[in-house]
Amino acid sequence: LFTHKKKRATYHPIMRTLQLSPSRQSAAAANNNNNSATKRQKRRSVVVVRLSARAAENDDDGMMMSTLPLIDIQFEGFNSPDIPASPGIYAIYNDKKELQYVGLSRKISASIKMHCFELPAECGFAKVLPMEEATKVDLQDGWKRWVMAHVSESGGSLPPGNTPKNELWADRKKRGPSKPSLRLTNGMTPDMSFDALKPKIQEAIDEHKIVAFIKGTREEPECGYSHRVVNALNSLLLDFETVNVLDDKYNPNLLYVMKEFSDWPTIPQVYANKEFLGGHDIIVKMFEKGELKDAVK
């Protein structure tokens, strides 16, 4: 006469959890937490994307390329005082003022100079944004903003030098270990004659297997000829020393004395195994023919 109807189980998330065993309750709670975390992460990702898009469009904070002047870097214009030796982001344009590359650097002046030495035909103008106290993240954010601004303005195209498989800009030359330049004196004699400096030059040549007398340092050459000679030696992974002929404190008058010492009219000059090997044209030609490595053995 009496019928017993079973109550239908409820599947409300909270009630279901209460009806489970303790171990299953823990597993269910963990699953709910994971789902919630995933949803929060998705919402956060959407917000980041929106903020990035707004940042690329926002030009009122003075950080965008369009607010900065073009600096002429042709004909050694890269030495302009408007290009600082500080951290920051920069953009390189060709002589038609078409954007070629966006970069970030701990030393803007050195990076732009390197591009001008390696790719003179692509370097006509530059824009720079110094960021004195910038962290790595700050530099990366600024770089992304500039790239995204160009993508937005160009209808979706990256700057040519920033494309994923680009080799012209991205394939940096091999660089050997960082070494300080040799100093021929203690810096206490500001003016030295040829006769006084000659034995110091000879000593450097005698004590080291390969010595390159260049303008500037191996990390930052001061002319394209010195840059190409250093690149040739670095590409062969050779252990070599450099002497900065422009360092008038430790190598006084060396720029002029060196030409008389070797009876060779130009700098750079490379010595190997205590013998004069050649200047820029000879070294680069030997490198291109695959003869340089054997010549310095």
XYZ file of C-alpha atoms in Angstrom:
297
model
C 0.000 0.000 0.000
C 2.784 2.331 0.697
C 5.316 3.242 -1.991
C 8.711 4.678 -1.360
C 10.019 7.154 -3.893
C 13.760 7.609 -3.965
C 14.820 11.214 -3.819
C 16.539 12.287 -6.989
C 20.145 13.149 -6.290
C 21.004 16.781 -6.604
C 23.971 17.790 -8.707
C 24.431 21.317 -7.482
C 28.251 21.673 -7.201
C 28.192 22.525 -3.501
C 25.621 19.851 -2.501
C 27.368 17.244 -4.607
C 30.596 17.958 -2.798
C 28.866 17.496 0.548
C 27.539 14.083 -0.545
C 30.991 12.768 -1.565
C 33.481 10.930 0.549
C 36.298 13.029 2.057
C 38.857 11.897 -0.553
C 36.475 12.599 -3.426
C 35.542 15.928 -1.876
C 39.231 16.948 -1.985
C 39.565 15.927 -5.621
C 36.404 17.810 -6.595
C 37.525 20.929 -4.761
C 40.879 20.838 -6.524
C 39.148 20.473 -9.877
C 36.877 23.450 -9.151
C 39.901 25.541 -8.139
C 41.734 24.621 -11.338
C 38.731 25.581 -13.458
C 38.446 28.911 -11.659
C 42.163 29.607 -12.089
C 41.925 28.820 -15.813
C 38.999 31.202 -16.236
C 40.843 33.952 -14.346
C 43.926 33.421 -16.508
C 41.858 33.654 -19.696
C 40.266 36.886 -18.494
C 43.684 38.242 -17.554
C 45.098 37.334 -20.996
C 42.263 39.180 -22.718
C 42.941 42.259 -20.595
C 46.682 42.131 -21.426
C 45.985 41.874 -25.142
C 43.593 44.809 -24.965
C 46.076 46.874 -22.996
C 48.834 46.050 -25.513
C 46.627 47.135 -28.375
C 45.780 50.368 -26.601
C 49.463 51.003 -25.836
C 50.357 50.622 -29.493
C 47.691 53.164 -30.431
C 48.389 55.566 -27.587
C 50.799 58.276 -28.746
C 50.434 60.844 -25.993
C 53.163 59.614 -23.654
C 56.116 60.671 -25.835
C 57.401 57.112 -26.261
C 56.181 56.420 -29.779
C 58.327 56.713 -32.889
C 56.073 59.309 -34.469
C 56.890 61.874 -31.758
C 60.668 61.663 -32.223
C 62.867 63.462 -34.775
C 64.855 61.689 -37.459
C 68.620 61.896 -36.972
C 70.827 61.735 -40.070
C 73.374 58.935 -39.501
C 74.972 58.996 -42.955
C 78.626 60.057 -43.400
C 79.513 59.353 -39.752
C 76.383 61.082 -38.528
C 76.165 58.198 -36.046
C 78.607 60.226 -33.925
C 75.902 62.843 -33.357
C 75.527 64.008 -29.731
C 71.795 63.356 -30.190
C 72.563 59.617 -30.092
C 73.387 58.828 -26.456
C 75.527 56.074 -24.987
C 72.680 55.042 -22.695
C 70.129 52.210 -22.622
C 67.061 52.624 -24.783
C 65.268 51.689 -27.978
C 66.013 52.864 -31.495
C 64.772 52.603 -35.063
C 66.853 52.571 -38.260
C 65.543 54.027 -41.541
C 67.066 53.890 -45.019
C 67.875 56.997 -47.070
C 64.247 57.059 -48.278
C 63.138 57.285 -44.627
C 61.558 53.827 -44.731
C 61.726 51.922 -41.448
C 64.161 48.994 -41.632
C 64.731 47.813 -38.086
C 63.682 48.392 -34.477
C 66.197 47.484 -31.789
C 66.887 47.752 -28.091
C 70.292 48.256 -26.541
C 72.219 48.875 -23.358
C 74.263 51.410 -25.349
C 72.318 52.981 -28.203
C 75.291 54.767 -29.791
C 77.357 51.569 -30.058
C 74.471 49.593 -31.592
C 73.677 52.225 -34.222
C 77.366 52.604 -35.084
C 77.648 48.827 -35.534
C 74.680 48.814 -37.934
C 76.215 51.672 -39.928
C 79.514 49.773 -40.251
C 77.887 46.473 -41.224
C 74.948 47.718 -43.312
C 75.810 51.218 -44.577
C 73.391 50.995 -47.515
C 70.460 50.393 -45.143
C 71.302 53.111 -42.621
C 70.198 56.632 -43.481
C 68.381 57.929 -40.430
C 67.599 56.906 -36.872
C 65.164 57.649 -34.068
C 66.221 57.071 -30.478
C 64.497 56.922 -27.107
C 66.976 56.957 -24.173
C 65.779 55.058 -21.085
C 68.431 55.778 -18.457
C 67.163 53.589 -15.602
C 65.458 50.972 -17.755
C 65.357 47.317 -16.785
C 65.441 44.533 -19.344
C 61.655 44.275 -19.116
C 61.289 48.035 -19.672
C 63.413 47.852 -22.819
C 61.469 44.867 -24.128
C 58.131 46.590 -23.492
C 59.303 49.725 -25.305
C 60.593 47.678 -28.215
C 57.286 45.790 -28.506
C 55.368 49.045 -28.468
C 57.393 50.472 -31.345
C 57.106 47.300 -33.412
C 53.350 47.081 -32.814
C 52.923 50.727 -33.784
C 54.605 50.034 -37.125
C 52.537 46.877 -37.638
C 49.378 48.904 -37.037
C 50.417 51.709 -39.388
C 51.671 49.413 -42.163
C 48.631 47.186 -42.252
C 50.192 44.200 -40.536
C 53.818 44.170 -41.744
C 56.865 43.880 -39.495
C 59.913 46.068 -40.182
C 62.090 44.153 -42.697
C 64.927 43.701 -40.215
C 62.602 42.269 -37.562
C 61.055 39.483 -39.639
C 61.624 36.006 -38.110
C 64.024 34.605 -40.716
C 65.870 37.823 -41.504
C 69.624 37.331 -41.861
C 70.722 40.799 -42.934
C 70.100 42.377 -39.523
C 69.634 39.484 -37.114
C 72.653 37.321 -37.998
C 75.291 39.034 -35.900
C 78.949 38.382 -36.583
C 80.806 35.968 -34.300
C 82.495 37.796 -31.497
C 85.457 36.560 -29.549
C 85.905 36.902 -25.810
C 85.979 40.438 -24.482
C 89.523 41.667 -23.830
C 90.893 45.047 -22.799
C 93.135 46.783 -25.308
C 96.888 46.678 -24.778
C 98.401 49.819 -23.298
C 101.896 50.712 -24.452
C 102.620 53.107 -21.577
C 101.481 53.793 -18.020
C 99.689 56.957 -19.086
C 102.120 59.273 -17.304
C 103.846 60.563 -20.470
C 101.384 62.574 -22.557
C 103.779 63.169 -25.448
C 106.214 60.583 -26.807
C 108.500 60.740 -29.797
C 108.898 58.040 -32.420
C 112.164 56.907 -30.877
C 110.565 56.575 -27.424
C 107.446 54.737 -28.650
C 109.088 52.416 -31.202
C 110.461 49.888 -28.656
C 107.067 49.735 -26.927
C 105.377 48.901 -30.238
C 107.960 46.235 -30.951
C 107.519 44.766 -27.482
C 103.764 44.350 -28.034
C 104.390 42.654 -31.388
C 107.065 40.338 -29.954
C 105.055 39.271 -26.907
C 101.757 38.426 -28.659
C 101.043 36.081 -31.550
C 98.495 38.362 -33.255
C 98.199 42.112 -32.656
C 95.760 44.401 -34.461
C 96.430 48.143 -34.262
C 92.976 49.659 -34.757
C 90.930 52.800 -34.227
C 88.852 52.177 -31.107
C 88.377 48.913 -29.248
C 87.330 45.443 -30.360
C 83.882 45.970 -28.771
C 83.470 49.413 -30.314
C 85.707 50.191 -33.301
C 85.766 53.824 -34.384
C 85.856 53.246 -38.149
C 84.424 50.781 -40.614
C 87.856 49.500 -41.680
C 88.798 48.582 -38.113
C 85.360 47.047 -37.608
C 85.738 44.737 -40.613
C 89.246 43.624 -39.610
C 88.074 42.804 -36.067
C 85.087 40.909 -37.500
C 87.375 38.860 -39.756
C 89.592 37.850 -36.831
C 86.576 37.150 -34.604
C 84.901 35.032 -37.283
C 87.880 32.692 -37.287
C 87.732 32.497 -33.474
C 91.346 33.640 -33.270
C 92.976 34.733 -30.041
C 94.331 38.205 -30.758
C 95.176 41.476 -29.038
C 94.198 44.989 -30.023
C 95.895 48.351 -29.535
C 93.797 51.502 -29.776
C 95.782 54.055 -31.799
C 93.336 56.782 -30.722
C 94.058 56.348 -27.015
C 96.316 59.369 -26.503
C 96.635 58.786 -22.770
C 98.202 55.326 -22.862
C 99.345 55.269 -26.504
C 100.354 58.901 -27.162
C 100.863 59.850 -30.835
C 100.493 56.197 -31.858
C 98.223 57.019 -34.804
C 101.093 58.875 -36.475
C 104.018 56.887 -35.107
C 102.479 53.592 -36.253
C 102.457 54.656 -39.901
C 106.143 55.527 -39.706
C 106.972 52.368 -37.789
C 105.469 50.048 -40.423
C 105.923 52.297 -43.441
C 102.242 51.662 -44.116
C 99.940 54.686 -44.651
C 96.664 53.469 -43.118
C 95.101 52.017 -39.979
C 94.232 49.224 -39.099
C 97.413 47.187 -39.254
C 97.723 43.526 -38.286
C 100.886 41.756 -37.115
C 101.176 37.982 -36.767
C 104.154 35.960 -35.581
C 106.186 39.182 -35.230
C 105.666 40.107 -38.895
C 103.510 42.747 -40.557
C 100.609 40.907 -42.214
C 98.681 43.763 -43.800
C 96.117 46.504 -43.586
C 92.363 46.459 -44.129
C 92.265 45.505 -47.822
C 94.802 42.690 -47.490
C 93.266 41.199 -44.328
C 89.704 41.279 -45.689
C 90.779 39.791 -49.039
C 92.691 36.992 -47.295
C 89.653 36.306 -45.122
C 87.307 36.147 -48.116
C 89.643 33.717 -49.917
C 89.984 31.504 -46.821
C 93.697 32.258 -46.499
C 93.747 34.284 -43.264
C 93.664 31.416 -40.778
C 96.670 29.695 -42.356
C 98.569 32.972 -42.546
C 98.429 33.504 -38.773
C 99.281 29.923 -37.696
